[in-house]
Coordinates of N, CA and C in Angstrom, one line a residue:
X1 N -222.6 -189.2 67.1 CA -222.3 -189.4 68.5 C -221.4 -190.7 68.6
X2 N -220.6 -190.4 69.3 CA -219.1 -191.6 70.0 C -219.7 -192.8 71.1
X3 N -220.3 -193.6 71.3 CA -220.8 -194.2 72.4 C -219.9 -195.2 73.2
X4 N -219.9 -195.4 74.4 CA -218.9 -196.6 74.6 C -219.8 -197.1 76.2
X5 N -219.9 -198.4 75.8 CA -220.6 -199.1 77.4 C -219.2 -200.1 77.8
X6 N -218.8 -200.4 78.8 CA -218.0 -201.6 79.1 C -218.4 -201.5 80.7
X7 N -219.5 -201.7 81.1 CA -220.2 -202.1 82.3 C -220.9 -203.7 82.0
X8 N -220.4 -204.3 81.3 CA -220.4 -205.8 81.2 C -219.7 -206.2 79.5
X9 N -220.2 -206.2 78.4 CA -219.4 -206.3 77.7 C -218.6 -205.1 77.5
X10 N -217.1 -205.2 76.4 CA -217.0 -204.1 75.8 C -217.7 -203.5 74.7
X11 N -217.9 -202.2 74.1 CA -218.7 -202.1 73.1 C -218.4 -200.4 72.7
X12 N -219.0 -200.2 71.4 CA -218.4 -199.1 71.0 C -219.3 -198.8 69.6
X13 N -220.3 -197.6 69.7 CA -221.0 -197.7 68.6 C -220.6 -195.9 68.1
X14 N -220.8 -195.9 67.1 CA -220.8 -194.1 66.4 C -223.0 -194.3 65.3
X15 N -223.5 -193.5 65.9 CA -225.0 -192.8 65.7 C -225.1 -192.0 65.1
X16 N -226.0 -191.6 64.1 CA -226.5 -190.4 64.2 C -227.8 -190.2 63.8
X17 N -228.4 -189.3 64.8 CA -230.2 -189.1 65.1 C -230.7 -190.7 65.0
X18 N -229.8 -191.2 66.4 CA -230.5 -192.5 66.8 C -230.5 -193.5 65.9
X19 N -230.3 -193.7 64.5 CA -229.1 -194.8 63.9 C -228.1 -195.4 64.0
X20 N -227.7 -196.0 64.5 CA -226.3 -197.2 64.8 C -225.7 -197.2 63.4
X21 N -224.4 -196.3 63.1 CA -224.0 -196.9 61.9 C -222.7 -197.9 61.7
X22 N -222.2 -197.8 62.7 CA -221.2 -199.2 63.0 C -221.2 -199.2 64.5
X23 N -220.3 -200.7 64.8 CA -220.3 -201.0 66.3 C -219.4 -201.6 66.8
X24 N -219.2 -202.5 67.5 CA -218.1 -203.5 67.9 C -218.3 -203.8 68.8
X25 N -218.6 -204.9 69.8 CA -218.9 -205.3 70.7 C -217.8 -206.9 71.1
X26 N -217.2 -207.7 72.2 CA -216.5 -208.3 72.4 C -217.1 -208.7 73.6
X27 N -217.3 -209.7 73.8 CA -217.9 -210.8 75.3 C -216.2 -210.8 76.4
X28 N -215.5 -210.6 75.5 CA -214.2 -210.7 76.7 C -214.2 -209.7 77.3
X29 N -214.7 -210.1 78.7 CA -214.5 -209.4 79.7 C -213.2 -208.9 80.4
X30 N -212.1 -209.6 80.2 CA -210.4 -209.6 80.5 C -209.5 -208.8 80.0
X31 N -210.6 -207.5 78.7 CA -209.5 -207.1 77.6 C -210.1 -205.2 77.5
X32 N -211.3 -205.1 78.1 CA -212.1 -204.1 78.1 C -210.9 -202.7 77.6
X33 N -210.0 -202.6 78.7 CA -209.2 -201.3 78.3 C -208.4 -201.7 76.9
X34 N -207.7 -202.6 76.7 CA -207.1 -203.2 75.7 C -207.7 -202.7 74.3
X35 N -209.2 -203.2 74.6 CA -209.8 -203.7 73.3 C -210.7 -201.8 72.8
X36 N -211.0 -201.0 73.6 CA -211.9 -200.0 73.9 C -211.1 -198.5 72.5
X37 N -209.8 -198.3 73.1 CA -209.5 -197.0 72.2 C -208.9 -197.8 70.9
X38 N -208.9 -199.3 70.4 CA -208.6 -199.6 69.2 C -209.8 -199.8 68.6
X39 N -210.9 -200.2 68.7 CA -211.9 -200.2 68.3 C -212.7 -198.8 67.8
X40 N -212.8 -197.9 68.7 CA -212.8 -196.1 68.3 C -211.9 -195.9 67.3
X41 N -210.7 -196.0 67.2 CA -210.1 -195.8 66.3 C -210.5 -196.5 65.0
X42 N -211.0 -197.7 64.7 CA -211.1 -198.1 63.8 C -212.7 -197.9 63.6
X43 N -213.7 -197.9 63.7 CA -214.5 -197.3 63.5 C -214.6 -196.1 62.9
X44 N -213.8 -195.1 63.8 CA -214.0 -193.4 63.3 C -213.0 -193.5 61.4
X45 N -212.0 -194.4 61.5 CA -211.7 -195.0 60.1 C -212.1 -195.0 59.2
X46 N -213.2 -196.1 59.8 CA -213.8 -197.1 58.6 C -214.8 -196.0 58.1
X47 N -215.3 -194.8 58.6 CA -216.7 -194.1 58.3 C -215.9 -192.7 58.2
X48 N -214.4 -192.6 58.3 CA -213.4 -191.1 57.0 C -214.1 -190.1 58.4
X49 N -214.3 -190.4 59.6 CA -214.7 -189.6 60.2 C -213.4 -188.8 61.5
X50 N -213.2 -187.5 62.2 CA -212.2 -187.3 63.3 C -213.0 -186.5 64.5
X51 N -212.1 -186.4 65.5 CA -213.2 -186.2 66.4 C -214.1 -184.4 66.0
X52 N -212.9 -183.5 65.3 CA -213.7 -182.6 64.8 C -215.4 -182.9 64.2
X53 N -215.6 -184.0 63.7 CA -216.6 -184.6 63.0 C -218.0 -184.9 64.0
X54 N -217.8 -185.4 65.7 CA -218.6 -185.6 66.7 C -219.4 -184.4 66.9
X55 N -220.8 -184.6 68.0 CA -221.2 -183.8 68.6 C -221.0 -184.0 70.2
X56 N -220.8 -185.0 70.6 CA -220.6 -185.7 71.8 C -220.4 -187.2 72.2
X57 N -220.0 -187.4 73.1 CA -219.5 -188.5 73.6 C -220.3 -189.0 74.3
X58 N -220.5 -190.4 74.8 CA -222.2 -190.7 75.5 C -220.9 -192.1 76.2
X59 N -221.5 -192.4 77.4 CA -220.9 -193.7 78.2 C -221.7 -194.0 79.2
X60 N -221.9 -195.5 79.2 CA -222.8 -195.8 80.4 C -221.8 -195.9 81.5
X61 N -222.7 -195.9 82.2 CA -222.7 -195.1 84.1 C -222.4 -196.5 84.7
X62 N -223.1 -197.9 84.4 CA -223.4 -198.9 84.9 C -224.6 -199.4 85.3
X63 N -224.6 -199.8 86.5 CA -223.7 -200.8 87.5 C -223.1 -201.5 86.8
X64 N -221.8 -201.4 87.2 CA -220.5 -202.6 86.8 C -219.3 -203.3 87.7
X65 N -218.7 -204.3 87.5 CA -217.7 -204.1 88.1 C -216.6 -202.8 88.1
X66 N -216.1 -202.8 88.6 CA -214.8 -201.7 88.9 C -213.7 -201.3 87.8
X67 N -213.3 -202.6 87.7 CA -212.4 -202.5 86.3 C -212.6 -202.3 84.8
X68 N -213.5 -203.3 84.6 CA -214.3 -202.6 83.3 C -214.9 -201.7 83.3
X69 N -216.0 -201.2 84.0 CA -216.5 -199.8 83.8 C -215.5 -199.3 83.9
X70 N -214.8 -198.7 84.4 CA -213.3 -197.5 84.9 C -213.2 -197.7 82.9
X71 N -212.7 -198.8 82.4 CA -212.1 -198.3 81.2 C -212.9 -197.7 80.3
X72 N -214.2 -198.3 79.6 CA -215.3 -197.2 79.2 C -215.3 -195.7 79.8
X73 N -215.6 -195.5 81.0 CA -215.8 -194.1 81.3 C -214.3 -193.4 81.3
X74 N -213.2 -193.8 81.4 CA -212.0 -193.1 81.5 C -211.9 -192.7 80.1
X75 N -212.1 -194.0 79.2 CA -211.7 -193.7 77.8 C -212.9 -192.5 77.1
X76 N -214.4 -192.9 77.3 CA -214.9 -191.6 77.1 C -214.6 -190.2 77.5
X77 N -214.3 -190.3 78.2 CA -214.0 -188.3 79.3 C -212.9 -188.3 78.8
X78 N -211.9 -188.9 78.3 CA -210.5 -188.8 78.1 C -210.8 -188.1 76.3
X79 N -211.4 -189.1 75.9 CA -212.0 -188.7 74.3 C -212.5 -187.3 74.0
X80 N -213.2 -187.2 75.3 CA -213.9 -185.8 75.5 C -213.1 -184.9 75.5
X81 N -212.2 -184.7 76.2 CA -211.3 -183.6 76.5 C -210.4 -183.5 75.3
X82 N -209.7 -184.3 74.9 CA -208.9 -184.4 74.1 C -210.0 -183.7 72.5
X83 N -211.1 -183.7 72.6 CA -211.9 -183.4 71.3 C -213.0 -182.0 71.6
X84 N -212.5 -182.0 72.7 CA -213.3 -180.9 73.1 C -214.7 -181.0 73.0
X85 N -215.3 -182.1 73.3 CA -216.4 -182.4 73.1 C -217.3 -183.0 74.4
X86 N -218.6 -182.6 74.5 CA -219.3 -182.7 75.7 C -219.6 -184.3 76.2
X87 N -219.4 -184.7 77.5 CA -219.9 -185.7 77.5 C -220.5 -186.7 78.2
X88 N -221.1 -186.9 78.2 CA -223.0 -187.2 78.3 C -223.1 -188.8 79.2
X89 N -223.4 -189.2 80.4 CA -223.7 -189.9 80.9 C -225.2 -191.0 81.2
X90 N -225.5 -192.3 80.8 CA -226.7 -192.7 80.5 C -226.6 -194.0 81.5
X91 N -227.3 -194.9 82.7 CA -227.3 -195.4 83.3 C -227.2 -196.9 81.9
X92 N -226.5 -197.9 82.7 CA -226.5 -199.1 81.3 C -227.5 -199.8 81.4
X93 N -228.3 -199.8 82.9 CA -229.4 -200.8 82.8 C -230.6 -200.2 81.7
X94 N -230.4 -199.0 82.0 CA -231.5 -198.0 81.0 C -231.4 -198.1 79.7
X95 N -230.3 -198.4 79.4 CA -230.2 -198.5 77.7 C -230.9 -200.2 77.3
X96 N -230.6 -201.1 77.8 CA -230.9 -202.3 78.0 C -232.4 -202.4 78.2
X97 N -233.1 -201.6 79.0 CA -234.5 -201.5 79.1 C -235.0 -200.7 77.8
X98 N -234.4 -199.7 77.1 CA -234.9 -199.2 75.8 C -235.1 -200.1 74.8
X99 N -234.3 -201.2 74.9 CA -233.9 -202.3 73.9 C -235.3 -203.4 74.5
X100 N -235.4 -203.5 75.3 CA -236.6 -204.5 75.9 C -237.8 -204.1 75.6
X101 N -237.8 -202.7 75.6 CA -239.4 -201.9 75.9 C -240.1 -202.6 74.8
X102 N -239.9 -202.6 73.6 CA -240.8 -203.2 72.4 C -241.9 -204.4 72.7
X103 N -240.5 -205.3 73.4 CA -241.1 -206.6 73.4 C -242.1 -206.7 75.1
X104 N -241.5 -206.0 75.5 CA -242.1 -206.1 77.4 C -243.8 -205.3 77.1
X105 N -243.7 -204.3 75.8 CA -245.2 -203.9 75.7 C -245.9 -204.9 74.8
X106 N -245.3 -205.5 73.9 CA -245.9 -206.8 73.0 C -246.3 -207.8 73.9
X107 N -245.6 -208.1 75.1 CA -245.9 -208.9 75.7 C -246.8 -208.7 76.7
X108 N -247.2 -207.1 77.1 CA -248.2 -207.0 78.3 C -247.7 -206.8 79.3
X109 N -246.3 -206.4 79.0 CA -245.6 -206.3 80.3 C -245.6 -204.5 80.8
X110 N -246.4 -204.8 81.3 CA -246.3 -202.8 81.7 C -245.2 -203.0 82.7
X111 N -245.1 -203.6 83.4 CA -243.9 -203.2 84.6 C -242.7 -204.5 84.7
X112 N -241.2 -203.8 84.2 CA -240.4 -204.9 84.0 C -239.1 -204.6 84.9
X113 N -238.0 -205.8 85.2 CA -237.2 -205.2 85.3 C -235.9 -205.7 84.9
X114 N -234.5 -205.1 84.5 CA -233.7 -205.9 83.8 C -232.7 -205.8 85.0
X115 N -231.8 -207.4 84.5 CA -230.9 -207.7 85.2 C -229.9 -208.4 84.5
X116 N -228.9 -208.3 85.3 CA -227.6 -208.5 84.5 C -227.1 -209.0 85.9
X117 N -225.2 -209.6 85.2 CA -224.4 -210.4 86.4 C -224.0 -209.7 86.7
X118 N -223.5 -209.3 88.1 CA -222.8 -208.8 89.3 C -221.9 -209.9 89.6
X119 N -221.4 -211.0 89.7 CA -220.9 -211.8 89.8 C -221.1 -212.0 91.2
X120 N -220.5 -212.9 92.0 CA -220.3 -213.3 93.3 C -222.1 -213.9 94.1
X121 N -222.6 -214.1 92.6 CA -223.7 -214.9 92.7 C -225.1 -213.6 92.8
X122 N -224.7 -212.5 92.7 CA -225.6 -211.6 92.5 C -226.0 -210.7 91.2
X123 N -226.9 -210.3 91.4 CA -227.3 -209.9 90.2 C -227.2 -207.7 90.2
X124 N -227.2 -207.1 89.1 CA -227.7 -205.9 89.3 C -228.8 -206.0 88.8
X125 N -229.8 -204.6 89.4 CA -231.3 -204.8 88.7 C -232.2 -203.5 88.9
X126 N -233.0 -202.9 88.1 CA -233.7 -201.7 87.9 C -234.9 -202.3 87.4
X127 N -235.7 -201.8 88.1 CA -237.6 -201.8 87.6 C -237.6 -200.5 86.7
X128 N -238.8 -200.6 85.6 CA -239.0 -199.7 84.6 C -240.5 -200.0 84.8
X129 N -241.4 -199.0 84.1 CA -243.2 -198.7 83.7 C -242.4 -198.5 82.6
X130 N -243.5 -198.8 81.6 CA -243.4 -198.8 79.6 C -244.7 -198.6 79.4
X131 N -244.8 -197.4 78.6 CA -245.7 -197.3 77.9 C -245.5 -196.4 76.5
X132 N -246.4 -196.2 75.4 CA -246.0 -196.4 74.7 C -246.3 -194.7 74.1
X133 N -246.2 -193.5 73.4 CA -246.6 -192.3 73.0 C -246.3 -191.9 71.4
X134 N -246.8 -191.1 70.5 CA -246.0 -191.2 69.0 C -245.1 -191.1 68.7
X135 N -244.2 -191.1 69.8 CA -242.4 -191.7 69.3 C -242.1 -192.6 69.3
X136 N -243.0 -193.6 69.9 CA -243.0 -195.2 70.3 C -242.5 -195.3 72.0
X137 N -241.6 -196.6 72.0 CA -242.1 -196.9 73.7 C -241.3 -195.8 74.8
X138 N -241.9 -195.9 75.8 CA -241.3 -194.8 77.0 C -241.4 -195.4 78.2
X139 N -240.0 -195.3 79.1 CA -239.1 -196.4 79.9 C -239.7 -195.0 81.3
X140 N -240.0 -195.7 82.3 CA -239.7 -195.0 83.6 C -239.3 -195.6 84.4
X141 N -238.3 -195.4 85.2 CA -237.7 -196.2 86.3 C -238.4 -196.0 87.2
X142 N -238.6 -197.1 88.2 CA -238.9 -197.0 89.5 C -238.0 -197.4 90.2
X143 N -237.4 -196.4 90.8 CA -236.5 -196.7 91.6 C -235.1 -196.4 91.3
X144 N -233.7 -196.5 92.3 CA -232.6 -196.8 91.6 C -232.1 -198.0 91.4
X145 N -230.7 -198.3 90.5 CA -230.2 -200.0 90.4 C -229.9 -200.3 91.7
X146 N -230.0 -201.1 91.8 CA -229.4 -202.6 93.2 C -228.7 -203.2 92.5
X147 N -227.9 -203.9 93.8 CA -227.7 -205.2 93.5 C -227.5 -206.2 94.7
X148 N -227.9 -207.5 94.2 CA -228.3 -208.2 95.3 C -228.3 -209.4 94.7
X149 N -228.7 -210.6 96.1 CA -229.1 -212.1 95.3 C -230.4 -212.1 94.4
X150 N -230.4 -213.1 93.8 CA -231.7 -213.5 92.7 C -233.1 -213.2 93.4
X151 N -233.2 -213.3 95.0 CA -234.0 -213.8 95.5 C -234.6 -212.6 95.9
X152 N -233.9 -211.2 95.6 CA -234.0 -210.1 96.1 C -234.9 -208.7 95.1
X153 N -234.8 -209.8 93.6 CA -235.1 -209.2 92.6 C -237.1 -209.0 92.5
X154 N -237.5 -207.8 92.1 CA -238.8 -207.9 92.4 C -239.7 -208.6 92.0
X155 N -241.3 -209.3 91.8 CA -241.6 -210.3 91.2 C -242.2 -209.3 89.6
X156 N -241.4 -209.4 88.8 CA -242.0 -209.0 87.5 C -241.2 -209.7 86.6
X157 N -241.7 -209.5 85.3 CA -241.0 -210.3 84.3 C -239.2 -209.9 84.3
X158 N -238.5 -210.5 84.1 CA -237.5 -210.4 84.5 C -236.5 -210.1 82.8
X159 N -235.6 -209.2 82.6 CA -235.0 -209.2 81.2 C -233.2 -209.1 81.7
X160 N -232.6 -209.8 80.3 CA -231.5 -209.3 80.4 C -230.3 -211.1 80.6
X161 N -229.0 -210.5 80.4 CA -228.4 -211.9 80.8 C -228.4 -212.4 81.8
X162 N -229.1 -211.5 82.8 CA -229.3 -212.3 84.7 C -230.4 -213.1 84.6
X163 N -231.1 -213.1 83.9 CA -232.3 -213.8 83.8 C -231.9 -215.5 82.8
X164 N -231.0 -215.4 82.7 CA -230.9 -216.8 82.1 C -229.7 -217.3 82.4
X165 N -229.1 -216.8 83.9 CA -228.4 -217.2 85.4 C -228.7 -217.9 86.2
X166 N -229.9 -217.4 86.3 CA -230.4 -218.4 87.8 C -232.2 -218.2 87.5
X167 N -232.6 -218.6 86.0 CA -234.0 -219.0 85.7 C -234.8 -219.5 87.1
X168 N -234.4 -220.6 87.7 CA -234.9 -221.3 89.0 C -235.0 -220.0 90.2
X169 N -233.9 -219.1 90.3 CA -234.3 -218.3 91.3 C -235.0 -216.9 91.2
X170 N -235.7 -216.8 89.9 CA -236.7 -216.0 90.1 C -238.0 -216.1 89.9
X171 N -238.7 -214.5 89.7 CA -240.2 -215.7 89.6 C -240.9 -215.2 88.2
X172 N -240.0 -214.6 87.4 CA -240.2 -214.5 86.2 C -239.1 -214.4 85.1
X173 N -238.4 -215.3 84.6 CA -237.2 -215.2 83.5 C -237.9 -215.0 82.3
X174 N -238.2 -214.2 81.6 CA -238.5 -214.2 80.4 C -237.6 -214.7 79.3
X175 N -237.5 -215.9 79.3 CA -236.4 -216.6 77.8 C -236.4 -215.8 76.4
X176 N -235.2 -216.2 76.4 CA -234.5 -215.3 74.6 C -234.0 -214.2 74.8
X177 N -233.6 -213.9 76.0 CA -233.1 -212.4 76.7 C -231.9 -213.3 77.3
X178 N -231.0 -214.0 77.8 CA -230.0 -214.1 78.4 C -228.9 -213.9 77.2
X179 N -228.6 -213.3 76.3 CA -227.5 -212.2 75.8 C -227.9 -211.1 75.6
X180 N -228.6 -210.3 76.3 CA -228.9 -209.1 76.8 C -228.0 -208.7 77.3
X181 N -227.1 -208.0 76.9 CA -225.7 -207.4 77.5 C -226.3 -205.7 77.5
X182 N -226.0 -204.7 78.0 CA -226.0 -203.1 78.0 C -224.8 -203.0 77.1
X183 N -225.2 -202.3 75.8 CA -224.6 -202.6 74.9 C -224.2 -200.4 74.7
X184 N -223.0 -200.2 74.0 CA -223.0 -198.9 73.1 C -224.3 -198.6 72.1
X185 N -224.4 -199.6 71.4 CA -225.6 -199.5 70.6 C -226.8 -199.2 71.0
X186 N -227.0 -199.5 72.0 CA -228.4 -199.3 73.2 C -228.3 -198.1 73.8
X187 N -227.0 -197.7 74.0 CA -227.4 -196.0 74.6 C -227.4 -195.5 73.7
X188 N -226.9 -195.7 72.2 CA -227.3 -194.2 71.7 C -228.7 -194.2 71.1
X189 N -229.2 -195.3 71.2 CA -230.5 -195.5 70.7 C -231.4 -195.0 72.2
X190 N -231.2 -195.1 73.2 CA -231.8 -194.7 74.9 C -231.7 -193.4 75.0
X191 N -229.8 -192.7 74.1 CA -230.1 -191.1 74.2 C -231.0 -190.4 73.3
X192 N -231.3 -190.8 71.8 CA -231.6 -190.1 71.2 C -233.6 -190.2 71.5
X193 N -233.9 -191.4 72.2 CA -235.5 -191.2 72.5 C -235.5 -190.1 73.7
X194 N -234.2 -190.3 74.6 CA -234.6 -189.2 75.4 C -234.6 -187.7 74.9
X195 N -233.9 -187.5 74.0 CA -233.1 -186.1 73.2 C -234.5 -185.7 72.4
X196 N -234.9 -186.6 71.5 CA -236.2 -186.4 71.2 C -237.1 -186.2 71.4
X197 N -237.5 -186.4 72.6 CA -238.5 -185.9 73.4 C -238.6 -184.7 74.1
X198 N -237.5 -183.7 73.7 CA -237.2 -182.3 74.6 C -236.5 -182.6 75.8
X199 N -235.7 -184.1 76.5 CA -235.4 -183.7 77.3 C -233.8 -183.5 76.9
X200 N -233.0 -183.5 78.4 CA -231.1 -183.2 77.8 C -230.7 -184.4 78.7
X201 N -229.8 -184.6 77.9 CA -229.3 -185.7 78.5 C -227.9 -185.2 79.4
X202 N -227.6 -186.0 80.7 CA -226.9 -185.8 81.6 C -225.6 -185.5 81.4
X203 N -224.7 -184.7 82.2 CA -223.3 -184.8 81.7 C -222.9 -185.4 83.5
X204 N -223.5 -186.2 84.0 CA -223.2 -186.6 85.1 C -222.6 -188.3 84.8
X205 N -221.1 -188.4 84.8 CA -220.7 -189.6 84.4 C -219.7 -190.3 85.4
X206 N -220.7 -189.9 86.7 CA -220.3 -191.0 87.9 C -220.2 -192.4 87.5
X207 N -219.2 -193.5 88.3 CA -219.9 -194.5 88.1 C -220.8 -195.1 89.2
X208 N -221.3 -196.0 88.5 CA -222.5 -197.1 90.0 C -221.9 -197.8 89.9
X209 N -221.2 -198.0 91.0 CA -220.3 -199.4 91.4 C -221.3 -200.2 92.4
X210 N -222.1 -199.3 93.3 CA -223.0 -200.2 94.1 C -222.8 -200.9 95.2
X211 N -221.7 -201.1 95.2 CA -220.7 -201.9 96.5 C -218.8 -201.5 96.3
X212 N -218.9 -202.1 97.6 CA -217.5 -201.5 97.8 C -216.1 -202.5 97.1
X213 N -215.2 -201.7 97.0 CA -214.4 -202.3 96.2 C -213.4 -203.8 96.8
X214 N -213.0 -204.6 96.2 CA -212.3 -206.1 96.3 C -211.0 -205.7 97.3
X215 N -210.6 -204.8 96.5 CA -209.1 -204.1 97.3 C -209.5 -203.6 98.8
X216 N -208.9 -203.8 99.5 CA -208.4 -203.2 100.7 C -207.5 -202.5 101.3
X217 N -207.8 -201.5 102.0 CA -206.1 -200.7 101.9 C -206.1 -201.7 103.7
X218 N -204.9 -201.6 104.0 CA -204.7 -202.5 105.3 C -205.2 -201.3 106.4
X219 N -205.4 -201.7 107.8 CA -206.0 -200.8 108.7 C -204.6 -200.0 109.2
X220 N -203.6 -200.7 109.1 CA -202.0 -200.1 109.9 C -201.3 -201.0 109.4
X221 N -200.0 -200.7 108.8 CA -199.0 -201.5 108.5 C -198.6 -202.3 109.1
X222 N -198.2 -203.6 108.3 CA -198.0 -204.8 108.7 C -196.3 -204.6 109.1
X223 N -196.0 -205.0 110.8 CA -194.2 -204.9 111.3 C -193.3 -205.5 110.1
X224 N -192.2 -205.3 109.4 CA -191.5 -206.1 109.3 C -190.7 -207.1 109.8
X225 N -190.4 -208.2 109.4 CA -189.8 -209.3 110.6 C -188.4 -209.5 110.0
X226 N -187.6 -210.0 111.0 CA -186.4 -210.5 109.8 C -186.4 -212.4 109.7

């Protein structure tokens, strides 16, 4: 499986049966489209593999900004078609919470929630219940993502890089989580617990933008003057 998140970093992992066997991940947020179909390319490379080779395509959903998410999910569905290959939608805060589950049950944390930057001083954020069955840990959301101020976030342990944003404005930051990014590597590790367990995973690859977009179209054209 082909994975790609760019709902905060860019990133780009190839799986199989829930192994990460390479990846690539980039903190620059400025370069997402740039940086996304050269990295697939060099990946599928480095491992003598073509898209004949895939079973499907996997891309997180979000919440993200507008720009970067758009390049992840365009570049996945574009991959898809062009490979004829199905593909598969996974919320990013959810993958990010698969990645937490270990430590949020080591810790006693039955009910958590992660959060990441939204910028403009807000955060995105999703509650999860964890518990644990002989596959190991199991994520339930409560609820859908938001986004909002710090102040809006629920009182539970808090995970993720929003949490080591504005430590002071919540009421639980759990430290050693602020580069908690929603990573490629985390969905395909999120799809295969879900796949594993009998269920199917979505081919619904909306994004969650969550709010409305920076651009504005004008209400009625502006007169020309001379």
């Amino acid at each position: 499986m082909l994975s790609l998140d760019s709902s905060s970093i860019a990133s780009v992992a190839l799986s199989r049966g829930g192994e990460v066997l390479s990846r690539f991940d980039t903190v620059d947020t400025r370069s997402h489209a740039e940086a996304l179909a050269p990295a697939v390319h060099d990946l599928m490379a480095e491992a003598g593999l073509t898209g004949t080779d895939l079973d499907a395509v996997l891309v997180g959903t979000g919440p993200g900004p507008f720009t970067g998410l758009r390049a992840g999910l365009v570049t996945g569905r574009t991959l898809g078609f062009a490979w004829a290959l199905p593909v598969h939608g996974v919320c990013s805060l959810d993958a990010a919470a698969f990645h937490v589950a270990p430590e949020a049950l080591a810790a006693g944390h039955a009910e958590f929630v992660v959060v990441t930057d939204a910028r403009r001083k807000e955060l995105y954020r999703r509650s999860y219940r964890v518990r644990e069955d002989e596959l190991g840990p199991v994520i339930t959301p409560l609820g859908d993502p938001r986004v909002g101020p710090p102040e809006d976030v629920p009182a539970l342990p808090c995970y993720g890089s929003g949490a080591g944003l504005y430590p002071d404005r919540l009421s639980h930051a759990v430290p050693g989580f602020s580069d908690l990014h929603p990573s490629a590597a985390d969905l395909a590790r999120a799809a295969w617990a879900i796949t594993s367990r009998g269920q199917e995973l979505s081919t619904d690859t909306s994004p969650l933008y969550l709010r409305d977009s920076d651009a504005k179209v004008p209400a009625s054209p502006k007169r020309a003057t001379r």
